[in-house]
Coordinates of C-alpha atoms in Angstrom, one line a residue:
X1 CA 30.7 87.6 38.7
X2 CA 30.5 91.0 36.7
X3 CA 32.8 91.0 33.6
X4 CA 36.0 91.6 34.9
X5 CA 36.3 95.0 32.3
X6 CA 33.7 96.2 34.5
X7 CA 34.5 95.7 38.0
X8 CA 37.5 98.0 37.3
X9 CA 35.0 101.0 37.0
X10 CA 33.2 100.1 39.8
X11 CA 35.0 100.8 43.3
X12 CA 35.3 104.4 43.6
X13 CA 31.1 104.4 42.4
X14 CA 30.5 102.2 45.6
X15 CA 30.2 104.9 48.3
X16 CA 28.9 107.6 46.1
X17 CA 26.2 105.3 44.8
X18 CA 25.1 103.7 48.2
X19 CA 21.1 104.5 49.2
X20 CA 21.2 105.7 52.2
X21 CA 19.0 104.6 54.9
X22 CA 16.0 104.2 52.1
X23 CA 14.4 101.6 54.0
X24 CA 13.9 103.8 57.2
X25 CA 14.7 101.4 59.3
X26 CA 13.0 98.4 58.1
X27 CA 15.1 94.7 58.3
X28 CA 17.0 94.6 55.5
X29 CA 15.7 92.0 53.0
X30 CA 17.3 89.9 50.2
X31 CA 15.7 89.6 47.1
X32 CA 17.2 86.8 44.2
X33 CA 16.6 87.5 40.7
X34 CA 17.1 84.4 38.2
X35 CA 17.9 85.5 34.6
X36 CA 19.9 88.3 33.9
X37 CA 18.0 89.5 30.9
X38 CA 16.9 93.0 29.9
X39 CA 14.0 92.4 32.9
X40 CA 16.4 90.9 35.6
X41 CA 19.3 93.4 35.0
X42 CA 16.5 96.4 34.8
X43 CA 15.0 95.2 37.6
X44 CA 17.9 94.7 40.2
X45 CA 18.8 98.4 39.1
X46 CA 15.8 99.8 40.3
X47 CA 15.8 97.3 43.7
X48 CA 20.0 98.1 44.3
X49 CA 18.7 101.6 44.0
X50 CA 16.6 101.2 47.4
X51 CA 19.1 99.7 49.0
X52 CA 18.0 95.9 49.0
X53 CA 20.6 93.4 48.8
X54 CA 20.2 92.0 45.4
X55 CA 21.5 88.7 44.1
X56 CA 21.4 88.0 40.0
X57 CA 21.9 84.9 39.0
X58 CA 22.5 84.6 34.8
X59 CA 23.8 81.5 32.9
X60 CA 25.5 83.2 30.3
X61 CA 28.9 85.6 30.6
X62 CA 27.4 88.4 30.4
X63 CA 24.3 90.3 31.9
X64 CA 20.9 91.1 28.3
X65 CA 22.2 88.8 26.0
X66 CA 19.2 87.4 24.2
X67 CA 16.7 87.4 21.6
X68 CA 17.2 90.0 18.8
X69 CA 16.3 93.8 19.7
X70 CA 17.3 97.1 17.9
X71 CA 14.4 98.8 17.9
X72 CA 13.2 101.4 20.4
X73 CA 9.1 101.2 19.6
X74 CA 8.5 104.5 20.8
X75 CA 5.0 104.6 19.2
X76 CA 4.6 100.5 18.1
X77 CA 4.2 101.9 14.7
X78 CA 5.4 98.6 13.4
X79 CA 2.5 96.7 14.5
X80 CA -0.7 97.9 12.7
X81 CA -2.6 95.0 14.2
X82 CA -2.1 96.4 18.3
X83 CA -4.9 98.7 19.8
X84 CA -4.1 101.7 19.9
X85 CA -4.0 102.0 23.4
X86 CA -1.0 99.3 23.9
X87 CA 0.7 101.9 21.4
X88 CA 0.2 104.8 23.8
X89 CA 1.8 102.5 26.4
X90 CA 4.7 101.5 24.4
X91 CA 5.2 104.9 24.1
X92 CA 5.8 105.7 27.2
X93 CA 7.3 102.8 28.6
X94 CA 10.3 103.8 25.5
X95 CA 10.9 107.3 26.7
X96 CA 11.3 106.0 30.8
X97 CA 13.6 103.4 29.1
X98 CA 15.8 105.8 27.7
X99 CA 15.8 107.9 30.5
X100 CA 17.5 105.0 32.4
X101 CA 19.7 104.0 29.4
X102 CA 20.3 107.0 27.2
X103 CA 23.8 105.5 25.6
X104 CA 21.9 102.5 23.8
X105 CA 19.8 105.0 21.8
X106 CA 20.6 105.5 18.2
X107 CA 18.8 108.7 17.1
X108 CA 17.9 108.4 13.6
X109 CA 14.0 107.7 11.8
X110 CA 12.4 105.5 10.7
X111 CA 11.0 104.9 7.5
X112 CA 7.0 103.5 7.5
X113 CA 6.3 102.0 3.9
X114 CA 3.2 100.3 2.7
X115 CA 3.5 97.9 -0.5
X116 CA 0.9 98.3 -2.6
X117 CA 0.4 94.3 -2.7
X118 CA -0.5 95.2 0.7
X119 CA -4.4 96.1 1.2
X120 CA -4.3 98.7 3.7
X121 CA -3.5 102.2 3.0
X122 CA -0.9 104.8 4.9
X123 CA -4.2 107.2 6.1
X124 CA -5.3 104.1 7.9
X125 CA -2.6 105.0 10.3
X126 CA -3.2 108.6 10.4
X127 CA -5.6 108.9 13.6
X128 CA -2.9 106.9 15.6
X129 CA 0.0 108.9 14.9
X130 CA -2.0 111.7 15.7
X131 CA -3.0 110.0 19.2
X132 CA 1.0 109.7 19.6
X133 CA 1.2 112.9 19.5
X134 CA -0.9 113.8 21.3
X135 CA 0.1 111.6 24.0
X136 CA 4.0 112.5 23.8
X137 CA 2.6 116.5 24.0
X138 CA 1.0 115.6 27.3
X139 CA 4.1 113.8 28.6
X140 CA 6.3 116.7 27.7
X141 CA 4.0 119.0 29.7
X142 CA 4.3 117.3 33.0
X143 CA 8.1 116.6 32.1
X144 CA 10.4 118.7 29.6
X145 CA 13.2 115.8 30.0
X146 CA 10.8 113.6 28.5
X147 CA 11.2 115.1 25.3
X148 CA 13.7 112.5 24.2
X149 CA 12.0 112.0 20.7
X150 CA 12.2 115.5 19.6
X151 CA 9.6 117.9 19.3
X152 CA 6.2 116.4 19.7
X153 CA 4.9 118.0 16.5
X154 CA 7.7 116.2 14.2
X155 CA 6.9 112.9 15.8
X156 CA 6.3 111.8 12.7
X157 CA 5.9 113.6 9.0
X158 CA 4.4 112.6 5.7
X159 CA 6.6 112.3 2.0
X160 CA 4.6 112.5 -1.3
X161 CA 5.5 110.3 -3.8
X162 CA 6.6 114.0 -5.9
X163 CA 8.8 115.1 -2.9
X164 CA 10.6 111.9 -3.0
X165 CA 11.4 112.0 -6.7
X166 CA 12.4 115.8 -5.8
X167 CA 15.1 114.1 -2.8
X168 CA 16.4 111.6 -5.2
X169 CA 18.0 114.0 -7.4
X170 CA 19.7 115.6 -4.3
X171 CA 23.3 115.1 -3.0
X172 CA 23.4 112.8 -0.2
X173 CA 25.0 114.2 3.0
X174 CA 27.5 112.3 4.9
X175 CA 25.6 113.6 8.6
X176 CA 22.0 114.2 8.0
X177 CA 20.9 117.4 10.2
X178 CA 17.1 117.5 8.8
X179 CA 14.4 114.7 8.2
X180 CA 15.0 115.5 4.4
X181 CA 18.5 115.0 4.5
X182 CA 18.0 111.8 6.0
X183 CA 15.4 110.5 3.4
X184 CA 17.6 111.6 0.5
X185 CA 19.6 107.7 0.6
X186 CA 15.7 106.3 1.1
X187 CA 14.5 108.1 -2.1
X188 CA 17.7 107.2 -4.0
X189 CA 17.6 103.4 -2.4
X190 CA 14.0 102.3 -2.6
X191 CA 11.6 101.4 -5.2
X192 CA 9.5 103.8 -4.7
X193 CA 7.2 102.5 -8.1
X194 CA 6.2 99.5 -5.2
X195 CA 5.1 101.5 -2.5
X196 CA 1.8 103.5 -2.2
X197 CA 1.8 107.4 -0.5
X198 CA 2.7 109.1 1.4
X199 CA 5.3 107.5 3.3
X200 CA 5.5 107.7 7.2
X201 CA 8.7 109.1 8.6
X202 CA 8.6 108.8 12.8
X203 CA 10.8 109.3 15.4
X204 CA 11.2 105.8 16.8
X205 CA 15.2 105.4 17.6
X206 CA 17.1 101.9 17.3
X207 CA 18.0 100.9 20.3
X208 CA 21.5 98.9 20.7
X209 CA 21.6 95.7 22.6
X210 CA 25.6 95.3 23.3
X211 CA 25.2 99.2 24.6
X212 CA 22.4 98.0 26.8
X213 CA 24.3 94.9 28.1
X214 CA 27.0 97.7 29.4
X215 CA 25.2 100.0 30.4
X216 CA 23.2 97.8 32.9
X217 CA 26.4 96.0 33.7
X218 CA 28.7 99.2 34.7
X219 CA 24.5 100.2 36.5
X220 CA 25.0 97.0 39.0
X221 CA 28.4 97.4 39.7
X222 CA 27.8 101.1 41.4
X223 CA 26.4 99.1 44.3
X224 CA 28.3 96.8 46.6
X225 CA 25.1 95.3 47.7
X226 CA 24.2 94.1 44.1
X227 CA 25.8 90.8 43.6
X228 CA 25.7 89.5 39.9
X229 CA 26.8 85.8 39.3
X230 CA 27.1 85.1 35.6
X231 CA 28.0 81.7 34.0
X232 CA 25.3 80.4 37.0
X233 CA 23.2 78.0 36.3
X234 CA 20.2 77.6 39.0
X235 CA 19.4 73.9 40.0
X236 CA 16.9 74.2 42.1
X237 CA 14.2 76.4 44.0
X238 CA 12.6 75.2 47.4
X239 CA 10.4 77.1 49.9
X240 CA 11.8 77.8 53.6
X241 CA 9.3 78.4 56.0
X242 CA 10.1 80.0 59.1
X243 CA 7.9 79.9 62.7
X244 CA 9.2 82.8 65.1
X245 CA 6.3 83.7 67.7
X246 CA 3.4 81.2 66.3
X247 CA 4.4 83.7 62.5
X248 CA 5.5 81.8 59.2
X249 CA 7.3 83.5 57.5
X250 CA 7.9 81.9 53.5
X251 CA 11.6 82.4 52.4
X252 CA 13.3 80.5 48.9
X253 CA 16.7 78.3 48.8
X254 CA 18.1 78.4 45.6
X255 CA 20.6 76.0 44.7
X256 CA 23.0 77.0 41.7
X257 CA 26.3 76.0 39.9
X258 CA 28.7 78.4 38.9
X259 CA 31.5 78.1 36.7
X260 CA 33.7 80.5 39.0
X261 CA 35.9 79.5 41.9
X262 CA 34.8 79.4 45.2
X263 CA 36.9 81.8 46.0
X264 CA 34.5 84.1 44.4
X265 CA 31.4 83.1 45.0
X266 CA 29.1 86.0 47.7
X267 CA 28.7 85.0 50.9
X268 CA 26.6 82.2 50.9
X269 CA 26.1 78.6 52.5
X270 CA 28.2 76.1 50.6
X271 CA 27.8 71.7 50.0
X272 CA 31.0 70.5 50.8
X273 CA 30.2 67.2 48.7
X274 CA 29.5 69.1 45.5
X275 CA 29.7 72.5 44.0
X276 CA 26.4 73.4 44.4
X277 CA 26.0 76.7 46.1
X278 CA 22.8 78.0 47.9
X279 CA 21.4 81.2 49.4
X280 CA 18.0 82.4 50.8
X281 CA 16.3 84.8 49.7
X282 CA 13.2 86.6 51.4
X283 CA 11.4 87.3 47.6
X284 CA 12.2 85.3 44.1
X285 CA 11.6 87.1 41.2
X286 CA 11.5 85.3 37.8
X287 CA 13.5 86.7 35.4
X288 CA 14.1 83.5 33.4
X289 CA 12.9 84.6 29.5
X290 CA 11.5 82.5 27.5
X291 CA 12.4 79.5 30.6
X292 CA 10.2 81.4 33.0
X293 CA 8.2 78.4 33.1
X294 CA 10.8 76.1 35.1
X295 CA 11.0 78.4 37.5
X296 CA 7.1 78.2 37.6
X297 CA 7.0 74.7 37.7
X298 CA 9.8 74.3 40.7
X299 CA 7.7 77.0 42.7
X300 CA 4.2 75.5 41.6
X301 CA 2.6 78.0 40.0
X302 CA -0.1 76.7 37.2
X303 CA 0.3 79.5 34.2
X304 CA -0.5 80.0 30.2
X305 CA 1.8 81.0 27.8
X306 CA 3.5 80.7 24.8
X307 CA 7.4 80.7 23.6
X308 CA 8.3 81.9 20.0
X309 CA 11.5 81.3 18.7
X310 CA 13.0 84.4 16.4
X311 CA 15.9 85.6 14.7
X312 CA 17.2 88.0 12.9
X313 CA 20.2 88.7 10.7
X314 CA 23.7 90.2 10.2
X315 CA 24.5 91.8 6.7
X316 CA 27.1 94.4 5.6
X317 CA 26.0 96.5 2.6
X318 CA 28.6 99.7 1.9
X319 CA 25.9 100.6 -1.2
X320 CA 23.7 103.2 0.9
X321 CA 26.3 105.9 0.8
X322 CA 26.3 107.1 4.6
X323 CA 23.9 106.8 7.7
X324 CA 20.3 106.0 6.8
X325 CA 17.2 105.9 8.1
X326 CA 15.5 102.5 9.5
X327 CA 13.1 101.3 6.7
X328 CA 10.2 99.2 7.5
X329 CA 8.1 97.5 4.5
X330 CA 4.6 96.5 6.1
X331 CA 3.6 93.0 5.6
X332 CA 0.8 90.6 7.6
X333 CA 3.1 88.3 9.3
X334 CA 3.8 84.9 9.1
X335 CA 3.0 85.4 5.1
X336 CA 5.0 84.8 2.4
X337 CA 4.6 88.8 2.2
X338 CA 5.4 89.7 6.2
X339 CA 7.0 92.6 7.2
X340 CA 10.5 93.7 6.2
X341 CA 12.9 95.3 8.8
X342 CA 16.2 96.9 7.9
X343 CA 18.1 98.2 10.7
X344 CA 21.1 100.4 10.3
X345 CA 24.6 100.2 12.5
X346 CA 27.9 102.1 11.7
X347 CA 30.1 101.4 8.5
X348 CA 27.5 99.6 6.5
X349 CA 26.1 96.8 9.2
X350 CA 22.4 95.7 8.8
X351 CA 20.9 94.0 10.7
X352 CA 17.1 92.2 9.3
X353 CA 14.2 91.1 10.1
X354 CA 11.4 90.0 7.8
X355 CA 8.4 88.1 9.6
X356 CA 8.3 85.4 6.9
X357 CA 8.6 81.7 8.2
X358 CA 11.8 81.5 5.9
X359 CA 13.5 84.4 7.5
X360 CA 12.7 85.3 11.4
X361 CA 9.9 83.4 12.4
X362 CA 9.8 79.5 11.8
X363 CA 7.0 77.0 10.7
X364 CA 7.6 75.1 14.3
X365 CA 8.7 78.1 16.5
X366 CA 5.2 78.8 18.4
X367 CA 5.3 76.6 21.0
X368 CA 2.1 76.1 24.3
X369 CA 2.4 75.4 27.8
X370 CA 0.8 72.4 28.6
X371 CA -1.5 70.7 31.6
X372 CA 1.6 68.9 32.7
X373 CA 4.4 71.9 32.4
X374 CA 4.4 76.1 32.8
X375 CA 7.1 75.7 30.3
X376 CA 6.7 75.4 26.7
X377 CA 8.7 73.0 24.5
X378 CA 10.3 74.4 21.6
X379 CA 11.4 71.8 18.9
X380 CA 15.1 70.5 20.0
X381 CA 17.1 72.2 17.3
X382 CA 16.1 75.5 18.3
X383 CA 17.1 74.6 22.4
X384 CA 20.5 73.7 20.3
X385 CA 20.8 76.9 18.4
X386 CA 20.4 78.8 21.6
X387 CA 22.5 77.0 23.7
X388 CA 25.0 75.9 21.0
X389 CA 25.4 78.2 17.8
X390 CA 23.6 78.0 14.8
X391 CA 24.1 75.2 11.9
X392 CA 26.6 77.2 9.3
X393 CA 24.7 76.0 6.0
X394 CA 21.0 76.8 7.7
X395 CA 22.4 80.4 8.8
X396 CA 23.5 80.9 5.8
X397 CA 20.8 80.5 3.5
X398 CA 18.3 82.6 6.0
X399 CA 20.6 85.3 5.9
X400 CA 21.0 84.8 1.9
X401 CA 16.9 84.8 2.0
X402 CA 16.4 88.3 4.1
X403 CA 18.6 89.9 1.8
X404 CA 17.2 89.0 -1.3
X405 CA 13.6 89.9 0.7
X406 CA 14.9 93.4 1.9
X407 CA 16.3 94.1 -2.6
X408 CA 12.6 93.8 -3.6
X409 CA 12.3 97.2 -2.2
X410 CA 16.0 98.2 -2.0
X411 CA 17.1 96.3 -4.8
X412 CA 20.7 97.9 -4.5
X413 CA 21.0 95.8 -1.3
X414 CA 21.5 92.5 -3.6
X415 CA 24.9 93.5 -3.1
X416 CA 24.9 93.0 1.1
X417 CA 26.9 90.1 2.2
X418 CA 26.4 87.7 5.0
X419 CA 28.1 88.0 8.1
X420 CA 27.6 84.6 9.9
X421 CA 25.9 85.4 12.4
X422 CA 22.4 86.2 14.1
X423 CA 20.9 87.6 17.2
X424 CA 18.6 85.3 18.2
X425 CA 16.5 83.0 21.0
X426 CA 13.1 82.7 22.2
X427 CA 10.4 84.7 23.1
X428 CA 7.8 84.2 25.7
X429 CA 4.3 85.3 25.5
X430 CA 1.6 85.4 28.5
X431 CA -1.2 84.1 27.8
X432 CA -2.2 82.6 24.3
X433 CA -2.8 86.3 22.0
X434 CA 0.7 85.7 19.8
X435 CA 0.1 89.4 19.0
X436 CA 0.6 90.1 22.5
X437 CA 3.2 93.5 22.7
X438 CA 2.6 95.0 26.0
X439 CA 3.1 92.9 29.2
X440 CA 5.4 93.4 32.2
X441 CA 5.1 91.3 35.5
X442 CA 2.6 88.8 37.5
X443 CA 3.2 89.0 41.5
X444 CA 2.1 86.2 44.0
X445 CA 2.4 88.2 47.1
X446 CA 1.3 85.1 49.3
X447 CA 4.2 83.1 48.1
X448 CA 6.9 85.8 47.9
X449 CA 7.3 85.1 44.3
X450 CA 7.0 87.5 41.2
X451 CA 7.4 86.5 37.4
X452 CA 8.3 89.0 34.9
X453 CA 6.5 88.9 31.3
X454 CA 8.5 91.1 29.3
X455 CA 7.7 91.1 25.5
X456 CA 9.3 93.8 25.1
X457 CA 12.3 95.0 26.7
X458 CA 10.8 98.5 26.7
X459 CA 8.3 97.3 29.6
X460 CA 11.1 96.0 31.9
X461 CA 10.7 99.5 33.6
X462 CA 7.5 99.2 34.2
X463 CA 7.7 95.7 35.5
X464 CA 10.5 96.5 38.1
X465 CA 8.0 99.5 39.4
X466 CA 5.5 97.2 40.1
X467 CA 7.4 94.9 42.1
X468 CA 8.6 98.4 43.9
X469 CA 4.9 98.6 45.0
X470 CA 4.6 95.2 45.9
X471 CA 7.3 95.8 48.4
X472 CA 5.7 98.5 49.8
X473 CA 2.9 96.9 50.4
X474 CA 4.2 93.9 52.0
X475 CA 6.6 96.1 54.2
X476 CA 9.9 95.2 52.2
X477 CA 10.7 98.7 52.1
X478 CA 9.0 101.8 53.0
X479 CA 6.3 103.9 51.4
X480 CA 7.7 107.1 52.1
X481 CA 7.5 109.3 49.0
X482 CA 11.7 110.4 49.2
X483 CA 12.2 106.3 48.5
X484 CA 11.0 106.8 45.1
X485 CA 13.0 110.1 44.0
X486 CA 15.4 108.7 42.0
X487 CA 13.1 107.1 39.8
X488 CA 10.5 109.6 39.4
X489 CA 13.4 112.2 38.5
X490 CA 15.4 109.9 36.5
X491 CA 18.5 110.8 38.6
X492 CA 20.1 106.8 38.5
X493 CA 23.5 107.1 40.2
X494 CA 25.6 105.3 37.1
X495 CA 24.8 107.8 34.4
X496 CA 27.2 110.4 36.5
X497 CA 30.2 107.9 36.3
X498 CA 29.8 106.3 33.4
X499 CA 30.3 108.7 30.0
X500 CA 29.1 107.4 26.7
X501 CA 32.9 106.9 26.0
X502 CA 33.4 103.9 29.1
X503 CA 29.6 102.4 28.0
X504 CA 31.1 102.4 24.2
X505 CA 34.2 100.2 25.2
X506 CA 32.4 98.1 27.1
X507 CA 30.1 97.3 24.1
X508 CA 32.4 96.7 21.9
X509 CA 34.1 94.2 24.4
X510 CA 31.0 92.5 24.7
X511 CA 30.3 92.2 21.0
X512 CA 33.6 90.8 20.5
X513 CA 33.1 88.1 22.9
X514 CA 29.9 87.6 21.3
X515 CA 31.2 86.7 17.8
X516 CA 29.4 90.0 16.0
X517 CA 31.8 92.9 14.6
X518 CA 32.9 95.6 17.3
X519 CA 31.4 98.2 15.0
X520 CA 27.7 97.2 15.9
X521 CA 28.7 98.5 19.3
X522 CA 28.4 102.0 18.7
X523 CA 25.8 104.7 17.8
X524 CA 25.2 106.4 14.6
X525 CA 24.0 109.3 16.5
X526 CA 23.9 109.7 20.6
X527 CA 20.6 110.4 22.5

């Protein structure tokens, strides 16, 4: 059931939005997606787009509400220990991403510090930014409306420790037009006697999750064949096989509970005894998260990974004057000294992330698949926090901890107070590589079946074209290159009825229900 705010945007989208005859044709095919995440909700855009009858099914109330994002890693320049390669590819997954959801982008820097406890040096970054560059050139040559990051020559820019000293004397503007307007509250703010030089300044945006949540929600209710069931909790998943003239054909059942009336449940089959509800489905995708391996394990497929539970935290500091930029202090992570994150929302919101055990990772949070189960176990508290809410007195002293961690280096943040809340939940990780950033989707074209391995919701893109070229192959929908218009063009049928000013109230709706203030709905500045 789409939030009911929503569905009152969504009628007179329906015939405008409709594909029409994209499928040339072919039998019209349903396709279930379980989890409603950043990679379930991206994905049934892109499949509703074609025309396929798409049916989401997400436990919670609302579509992307999950582990802690605010970053668009345009670049990955906050992983120093990634191949440069998976950089390039991050890259370009984040500009396709905002193409699709241009209201969730905040457009402001961010600020690349190294310590000097820290033993690398900024130039050991210098050939990668220039590689960046490089690479965001080339994609603006094939494609001027991929120049979503600004000019590929300011992609990112160097400060001297003497141009900083020169900033800090300035007046700080209340709307920064120009980089060095927006480092003026950084040169005022941090200790600049810590860090070693030059700084790094780059064009990698934050990215808002309650924006996203809306955005994909008001994206899915354009189409009348995309069916979303929220507060739907999946049971069950068994295979259907078919024989019609001496051919099997593999379909899935999948049983689910809903907290809705049956009055407004899709058309499916329904068991009189209980209020389990089932439909068929001619492909499953697994969209589950960090529980993609119950899914796995109820479909039978063996796989390695890992689940990582995270969090981050909600402060509100008025000290910095105006907007400012992100500021990143490198660290190695999982050390006493890991990496510092301070993200900045309207009217004086921060939200932080410091990959210390005491602040977003935890000593027990890494958890394996095991021989006997696809899905990892994460310790019970954690399972609690995510189902349940956080303990009070543990939230507390976590968020007490990242901001005493962040006034090291911004030591006029001291004065930030807790909010009581966190975004937060688990992580999964293909494979066993914890530094694993770049993955999007494993398909099992025998079985009908494809799992999505998002570890970043920058690669959900990615992963819902691959499943697009699965379907193709298998005759889902057809190859024709007109299918594929939309997507190569960017032309997705909600961003012509939905302004930035519907997507905003939608946020701030969802942020509310969520328990975080309405104010961390909205942008600093638009994309």
């Amino acid at each position: 059931m789409t939030h009911p705010f929503i569905e009152s945007y969504a009628p007179d989208a329906h015939v405008s939005a409709e594909p029409k005859a994209l499928n040339y044709g072919l039998p019209k095919k349903r396709v279930g997606i379980i989890g409603g995440g950043t990679a379930g909700a991206t994905i049934a855009i892109r499949l509703a787009a074609l025309g396929l009858e798409t049916y989401v099914l997400e436990k919670k109330k609302s579509l992307i509400d999950g582990p802690p994002m605010c970053h668009l890693h345009a670049g990955g320049n906050l992983y120093r220990e990634i191949p440069d390669e998976d950089c390039i590819d991050l890259l370009k997954q984040c500009i396709d991403i905002a193409r699709l959801y241009p209201h969730t982008i905040d457009v402001r820097p961010t600020v690349f510090a190294v310590p000097k406890r820290d033993d690398d040096s900024p130039e050991d970054l210098f050939p990668r930014l220039n590689k960046l560059v490089k690479a965001y050139s080339e994609l603006v040559e094939q494609d001027s409306a991929n120049k979503v990051l600004g000019e590929p020559e300011h992609y990112y820019q160097l400060y001297s420790y003497e141009h900083m000293l020169k900033l800090a004397k300035q007046k700080q503007v209340a709307k920064p037009t120009s980089l060095d307007e927006w480092m003026i509250p950084v040169a005022k703010h941090l200790d600049l006697d810590k860090l070693k030089f030059p700084l790094i300044v780059a064009q990698e945006y934050g990215w808002n999750i309650f924006r996203l949540s809306a955005s994909a929600q008001l994206a899915l209710a354009q189409y009348k064949h995309a069916h979303v069931l929220t507060s739907t909790s999946v049971k069950n998943v068994s295979p259907v096989i078919n024989t019609n003239n001496d051919k099997q054909t593999l379909k899935w059942r999948v049983e689910y509970q809903s907290e809705l009336s049956l009055d407004e449940q899709p058309d499916t089959s329904t068991d009189t005894q209980t209020d389990t509800q089932t439909i068929e489905v001619d492909y499953l995708i697994n969209a589950c998260g960090f529980q993609t391996g119950i899914i796995d394990d109820l479909v039978g497929v063996d796989v390695k990974r890992m689940v990582e539970f995270k969090a981050s935290y909600i402060t509100h500091w008025q000290g910095a004057g105006g907007q400012i930029p992100e500021i990143i202090i490198y660290g190695n992570r999982g050390t006493p000294e890991g990496m510092a994150q301070l993200t900045p929302y309207p009217n004086g919101y921060f939200q932080i992330h410091g990959m210390t055990n005491n602040i977003t990772l935890f000593n027990d949070g890494l958890a394996d698949a095991t021989s006997m189960s696809a899905q990892p176990k994460l310790p019970n508290k954690y399972l609690h926090y995510i189902k349940g809410g956080w303990d009070e007195a543990a939230l507390q002293t976590r968020t007490q901890t990242a901001i005493d961690y962040v006034a090291e280096f911004v030591p006029a943040f001291k004065t930030a107070s807790t909010q009581n809340n966190a975004l937060y939940g688990g992580q999964q990780i293909p494979g066993d590589d914890d530094t694993l950033r770049v993955a999007d989707v494993s398909l099992y074209s025998h079985i009908s079946y494809a799992r999505a391995e998002n570890v970043k919701a920058s690669s959900t893109l990615i992963a819902a074209d691959q499943i697009v070229g699965e379907f193709i192959k298998l005759g889902i929908i057809s190859s024709d290159p007109a299918v594929n218009h939309h997507r190569s063009t960017h032309q997705w049928s909600y961003l012509k009825h939905n302004s930035g000013d519907k997507i905003n109230e939608v946020a701030r709706i969802l942020a509310h229900e969520r328990g975080f203030p309405i104010d961390m709905a909205e942008l600093n500045n638009s994309l």
